[in-house]
XYZ file of C-alpha atoms in Angstrom:
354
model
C 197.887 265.537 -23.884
C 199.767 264.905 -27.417
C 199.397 260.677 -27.003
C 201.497 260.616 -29.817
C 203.946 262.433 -29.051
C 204.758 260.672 -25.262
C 204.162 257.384 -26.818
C 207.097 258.181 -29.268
C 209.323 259.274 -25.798
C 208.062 256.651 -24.008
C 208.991 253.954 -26.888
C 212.566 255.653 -27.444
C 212.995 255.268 -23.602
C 212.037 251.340 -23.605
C 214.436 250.325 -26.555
C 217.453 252.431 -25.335
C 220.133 249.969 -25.580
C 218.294 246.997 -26.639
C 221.055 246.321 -29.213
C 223.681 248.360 -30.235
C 226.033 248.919 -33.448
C 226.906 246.961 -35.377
C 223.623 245.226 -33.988
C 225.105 241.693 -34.559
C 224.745 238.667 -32.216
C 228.691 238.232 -32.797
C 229.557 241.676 -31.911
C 231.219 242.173 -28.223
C 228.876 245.112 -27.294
C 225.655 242.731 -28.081
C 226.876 239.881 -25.612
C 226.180 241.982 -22.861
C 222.889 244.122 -23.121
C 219.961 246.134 -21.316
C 222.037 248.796 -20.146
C 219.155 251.400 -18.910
C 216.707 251.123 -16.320
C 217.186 246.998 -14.864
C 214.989 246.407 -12.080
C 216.474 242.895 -11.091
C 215.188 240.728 -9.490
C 214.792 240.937 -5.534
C 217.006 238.351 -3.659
C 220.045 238.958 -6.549
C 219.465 242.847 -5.802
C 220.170 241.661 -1.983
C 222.889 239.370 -3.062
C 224.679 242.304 -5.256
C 224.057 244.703 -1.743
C 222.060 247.130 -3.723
C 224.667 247.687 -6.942
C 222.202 246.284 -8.664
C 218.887 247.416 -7.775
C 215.330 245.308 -7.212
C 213.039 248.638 -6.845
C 212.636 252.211 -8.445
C 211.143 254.937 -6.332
C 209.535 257.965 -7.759
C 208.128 261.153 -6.586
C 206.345 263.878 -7.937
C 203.860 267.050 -7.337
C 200.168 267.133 -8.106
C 198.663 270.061 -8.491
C 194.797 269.914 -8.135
C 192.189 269.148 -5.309
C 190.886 265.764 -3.619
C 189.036 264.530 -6.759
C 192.309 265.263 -9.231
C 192.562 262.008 -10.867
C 195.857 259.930 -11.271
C 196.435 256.757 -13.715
C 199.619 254.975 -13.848
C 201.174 252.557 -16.435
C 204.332 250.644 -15.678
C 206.104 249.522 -18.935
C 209.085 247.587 -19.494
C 210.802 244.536 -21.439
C 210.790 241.165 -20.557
C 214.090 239.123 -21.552
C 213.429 235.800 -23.838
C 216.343 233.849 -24.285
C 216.791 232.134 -27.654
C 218.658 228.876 -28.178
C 219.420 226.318 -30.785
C 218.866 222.868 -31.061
C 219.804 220.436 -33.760
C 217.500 217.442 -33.760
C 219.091 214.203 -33.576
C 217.068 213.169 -36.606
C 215.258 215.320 -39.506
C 211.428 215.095 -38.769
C 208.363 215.736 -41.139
C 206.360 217.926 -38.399
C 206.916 218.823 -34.343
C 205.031 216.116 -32.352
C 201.927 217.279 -30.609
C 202.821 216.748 -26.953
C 206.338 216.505 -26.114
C 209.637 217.735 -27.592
C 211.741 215.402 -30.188
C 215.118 214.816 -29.269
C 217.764 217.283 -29.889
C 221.277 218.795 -28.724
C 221.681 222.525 -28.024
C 224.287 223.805 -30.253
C 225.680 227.818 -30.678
C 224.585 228.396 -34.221
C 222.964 226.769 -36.673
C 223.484 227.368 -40.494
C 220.715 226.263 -43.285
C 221.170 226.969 -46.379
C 222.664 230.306 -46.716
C 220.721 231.651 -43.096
C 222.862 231.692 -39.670
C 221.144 231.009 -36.766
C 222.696 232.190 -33.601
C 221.860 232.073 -29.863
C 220.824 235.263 -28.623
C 218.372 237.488 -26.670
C 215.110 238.630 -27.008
C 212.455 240.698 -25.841
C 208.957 241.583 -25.383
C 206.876 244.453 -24.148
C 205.156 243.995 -20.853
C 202.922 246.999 -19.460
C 200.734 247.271 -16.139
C 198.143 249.770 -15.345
C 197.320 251.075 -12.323
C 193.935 253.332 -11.785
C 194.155 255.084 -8.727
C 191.158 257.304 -8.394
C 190.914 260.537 -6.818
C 193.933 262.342 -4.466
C 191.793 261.988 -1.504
C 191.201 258.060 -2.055
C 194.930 257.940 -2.430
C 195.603 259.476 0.627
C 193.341 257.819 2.502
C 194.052 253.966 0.984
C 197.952 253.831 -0.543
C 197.005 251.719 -3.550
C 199.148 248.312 -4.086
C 198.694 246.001 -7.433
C 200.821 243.255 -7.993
C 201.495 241.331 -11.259
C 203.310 238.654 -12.597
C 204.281 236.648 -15.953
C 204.276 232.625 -16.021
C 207.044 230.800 -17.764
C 206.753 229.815 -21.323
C 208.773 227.680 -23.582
C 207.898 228.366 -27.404
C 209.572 225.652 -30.150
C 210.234 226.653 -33.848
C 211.197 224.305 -36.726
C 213.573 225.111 -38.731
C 213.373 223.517 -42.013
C 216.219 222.368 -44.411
C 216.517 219.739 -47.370
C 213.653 218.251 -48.470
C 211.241 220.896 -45.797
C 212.494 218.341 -43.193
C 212.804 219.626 -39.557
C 216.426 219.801 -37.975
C 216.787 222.256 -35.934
C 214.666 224.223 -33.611
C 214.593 228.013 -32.227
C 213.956 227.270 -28.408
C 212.252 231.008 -26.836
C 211.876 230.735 -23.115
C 210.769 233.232 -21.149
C 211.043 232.919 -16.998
C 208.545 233.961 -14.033
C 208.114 236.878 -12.937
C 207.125 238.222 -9.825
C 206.477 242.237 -9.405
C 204.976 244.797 -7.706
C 203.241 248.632 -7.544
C 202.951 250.376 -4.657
C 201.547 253.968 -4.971
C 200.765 256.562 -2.266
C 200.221 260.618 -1.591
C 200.366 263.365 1.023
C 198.745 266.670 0.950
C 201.675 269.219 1.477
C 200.179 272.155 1.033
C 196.234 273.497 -0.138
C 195.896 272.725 -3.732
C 199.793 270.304 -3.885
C 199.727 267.007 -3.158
C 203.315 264.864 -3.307
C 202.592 261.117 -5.143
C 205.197 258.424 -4.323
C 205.400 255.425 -6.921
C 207.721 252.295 -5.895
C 207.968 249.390 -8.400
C 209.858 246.836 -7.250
C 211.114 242.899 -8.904
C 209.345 240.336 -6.340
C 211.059 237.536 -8.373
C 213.063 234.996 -6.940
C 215.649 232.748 -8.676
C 215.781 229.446 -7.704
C 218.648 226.842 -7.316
C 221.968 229.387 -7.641
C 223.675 230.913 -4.331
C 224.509 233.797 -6.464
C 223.078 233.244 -9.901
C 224.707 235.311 -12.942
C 223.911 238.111 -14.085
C 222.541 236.633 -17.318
C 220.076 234.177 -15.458
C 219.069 237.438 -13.500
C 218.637 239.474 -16.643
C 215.805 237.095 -17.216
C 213.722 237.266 -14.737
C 214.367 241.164 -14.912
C 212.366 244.561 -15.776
C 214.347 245.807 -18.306
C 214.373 249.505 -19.469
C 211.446 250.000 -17.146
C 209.933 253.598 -16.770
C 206.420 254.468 -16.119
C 203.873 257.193 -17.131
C 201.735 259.097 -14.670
C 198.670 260.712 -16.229
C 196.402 263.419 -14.033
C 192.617 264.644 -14.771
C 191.994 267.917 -13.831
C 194.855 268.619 -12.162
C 198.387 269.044 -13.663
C 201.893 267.671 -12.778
C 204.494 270.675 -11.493
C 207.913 270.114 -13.300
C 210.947 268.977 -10.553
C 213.355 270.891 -13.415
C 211.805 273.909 -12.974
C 209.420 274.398 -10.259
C 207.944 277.348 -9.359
C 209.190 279.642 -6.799
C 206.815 278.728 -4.462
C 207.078 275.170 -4.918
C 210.924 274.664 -5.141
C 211.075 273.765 -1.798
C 208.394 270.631 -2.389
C 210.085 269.355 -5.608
C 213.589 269.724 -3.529
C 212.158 267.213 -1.240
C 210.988 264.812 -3.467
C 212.909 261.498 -3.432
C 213.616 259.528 -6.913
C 216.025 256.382 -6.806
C 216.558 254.641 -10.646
C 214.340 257.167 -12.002
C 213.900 260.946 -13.425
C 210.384 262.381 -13.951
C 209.877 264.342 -16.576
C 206.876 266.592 -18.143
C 205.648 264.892 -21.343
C 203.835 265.987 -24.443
C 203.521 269.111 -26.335
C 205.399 272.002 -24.434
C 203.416 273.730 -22.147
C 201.144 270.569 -21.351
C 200.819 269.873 -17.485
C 198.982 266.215 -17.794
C 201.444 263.932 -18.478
C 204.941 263.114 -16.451
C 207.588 260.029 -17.299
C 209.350 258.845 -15.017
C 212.038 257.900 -16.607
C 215.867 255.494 -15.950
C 217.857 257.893 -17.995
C 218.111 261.337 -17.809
C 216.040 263.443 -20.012
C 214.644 267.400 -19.677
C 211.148 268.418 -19.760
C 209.279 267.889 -22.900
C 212.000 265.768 -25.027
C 210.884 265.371 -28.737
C 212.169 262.864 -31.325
C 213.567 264.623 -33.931
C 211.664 265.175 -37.613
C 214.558 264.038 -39.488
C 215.044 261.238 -37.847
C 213.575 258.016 -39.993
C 213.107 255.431 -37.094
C 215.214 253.773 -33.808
C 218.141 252.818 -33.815
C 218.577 251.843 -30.484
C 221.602 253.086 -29.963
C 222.848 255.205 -26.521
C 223.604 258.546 -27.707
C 223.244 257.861 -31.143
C 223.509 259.759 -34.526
C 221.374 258.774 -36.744
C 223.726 260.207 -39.894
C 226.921 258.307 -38.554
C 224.720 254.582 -37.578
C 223.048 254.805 -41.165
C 226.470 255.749 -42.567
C 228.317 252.880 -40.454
C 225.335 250.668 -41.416
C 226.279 250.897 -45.328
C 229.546 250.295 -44.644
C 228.738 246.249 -43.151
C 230.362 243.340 -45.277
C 227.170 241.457 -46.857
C 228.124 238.822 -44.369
C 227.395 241.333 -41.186
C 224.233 242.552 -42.770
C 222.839 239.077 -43.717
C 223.806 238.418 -39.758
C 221.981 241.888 -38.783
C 218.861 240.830 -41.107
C 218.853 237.351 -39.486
C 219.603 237.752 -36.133
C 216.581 240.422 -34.693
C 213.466 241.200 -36.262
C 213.697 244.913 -35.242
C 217.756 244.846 -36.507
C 215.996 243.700 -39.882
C 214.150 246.751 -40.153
C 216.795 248.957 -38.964
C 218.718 247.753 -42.341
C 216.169 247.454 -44.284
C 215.023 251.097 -43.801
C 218.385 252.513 -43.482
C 219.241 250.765 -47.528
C 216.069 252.074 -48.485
C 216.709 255.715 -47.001
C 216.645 258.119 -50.167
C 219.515 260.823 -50.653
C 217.175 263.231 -49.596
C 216.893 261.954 -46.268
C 220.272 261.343 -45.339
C 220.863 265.207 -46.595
C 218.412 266.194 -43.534
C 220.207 263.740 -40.895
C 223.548 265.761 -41.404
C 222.836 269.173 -39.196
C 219.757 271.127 -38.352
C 220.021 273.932 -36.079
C 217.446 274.822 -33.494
C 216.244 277.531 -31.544
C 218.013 280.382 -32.286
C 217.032 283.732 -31.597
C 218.087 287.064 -33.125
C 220.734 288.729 -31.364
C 219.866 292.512 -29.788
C 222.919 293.988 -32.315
C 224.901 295.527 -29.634
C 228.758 294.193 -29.807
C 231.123 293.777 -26.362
């Protein structure tokens, strides 16, 4: 298995539509983000009658015998919301237990740096070993796991180094679990069912919003299945003799997909968005940009084009915006000449005409 290369899928997969052109907190298509793979959590999934689902269900065909091997990680991003607060007066150093007094406000500006309430994220994973086919078989396999709430202060520091104002990160519970099991449906094929599913409750709202939801979320979750010896038959293109089996397997909020080098059998995503066997990032392409659909020549273009303004917003906003703009200024001519067309996989034509 190329680790590198379904690492790079897997990654691209995660931050799909973490932020979006002109990546600004200010910008309309930033108030409202996470657009791929939101596993919410369980009673607002009930609440919303299944628009907005609590579980992902995946199914797939192992090839191998009763000691084939299967490991499973779960990945996905865990919401932190980021408010302000201006302290009600400037302070030398953050008290050791307790917070000083402050009032939340919508931005805060020192100096020449705007601070705005926004979003966050961070990257959560859980692995699951499962053993051998026959173990699975015999003993489905559930693991749960869960986050605890945190609540993270920052000073922010302005005449004099005094404190007044803070960055307030909070992240919410969360509740989840993994529930894997297989069948033997044939000598040598074996069908493996993966449900992950959002266990969290929110408390204190009838029908809570969908930002308080978004919070106690899996966001842009996906997982990857890895088999020892045995290999994973692709549900694109099966097989003759298996097309029947990967007909009948049942995926809801996810698409499995062979991973790796092409031709490699030992790794599958299961993925939120659709994607064909073996995707690849492509070589010209200098780093994320987040972006659904995007093109990297026209974002890095677009990107040059930002007032000083936007791009000191962009720089201060997200970390991972930052480096978006910083690469993207720092992008030689060179490399913008190979983001403007490459063509692929052609094949000489057999010289006969119509």
């Amino acid at each position: 298995m190329n680790a590198k290369r379904v690492e790079e899928i897997a990654n691209a997969v995660l931050y799909e539509g973490y932020m979006l052109y002109p990546y600004r907190a200010s910008s309309v298509k930033n108030k409202q983000r996470w657009n791929f793979g939101v596993v919410y959590p369980k009673n607002y999934g009930d609440a919303q009658r299944s628009i907005d689902p609590w579980f992902t269900h995946t199914e797939c065909l192992v090839l191998g015998n009763p000691k084939t091997e299967i490991e499973i990680k779960v990945r996905f991003l865990q919401a932190i919301s980021r408010a302000l607060g201006e302290l009600e007066q400037p302070i030398d150093e953050l008290p050791e237990h307790g917070e000083p007094g402050f009032r939340p406000i919508a931005s805060l500006r020192v100096g020449e740096q705007l601070l705005q309430t926004w979003q966050e994220a961070t990257e959560r994973s859980v692995i699951v070993s499962v053993g051998g086919v026959d173990e699975l078989i015999a003993s489905p396999v559930e693991q749960s796991f869960s986050q605890s709430p945190q609540r993270d202060l920052e000073p922010v520091r302005g005449a004099e180094n005094k404190i007044t104002g803070l960055i307030v990160r909070t992240q919410e519970a969360i509740e989840g679990r993994i529930e894997v099991s297989a069948e033997c449906i044939s000598e040598g094929v074996y069908r493996v069912r993966l449900t992950v599913s959002n266990r969290s409750n929110i408390a204190g709202a009838e029908m809570p919003s969908r930002d308080c939801a978004l919070l106690q979320s899996l966001i842009s979750a996906h997982s990857i299945l890895r088999v020892t010896n045995g290999e994973f038959a692709s549900l694109l293109e099966p097989p003759e003799e298996l097309r029947e089996a990967a007909a009948g397997c049942n995926n809801t909020g996810t698409w499995p997909v062979l991973v790796g080098d092409d031709g490699e059998r030992d790794a599958m995503l299961s993925s939120p968005i659709i994607l064909y066997d073996y995707p690849q990032i492509a070589p010209e392409s200098a780093g994320d940009l987040f972006d659904g659909t995007e093109i990297d020549e026209i974002l890095a273009l677009r990107i040059l084009t930002l007032t000083e303004d936007e791009k000191r917003e962009m720089r201060e906003g997200d970390e991972r915006a930052r480096q978006v703009l910083e690469r993207t200024e720092a992008m030689p001519a060179e490399q913008f000449a190979k983001l403007h067309g490459t063509l692929r996989g052609l094949r000489p034509g057999s010289g006969d005409r119509p």
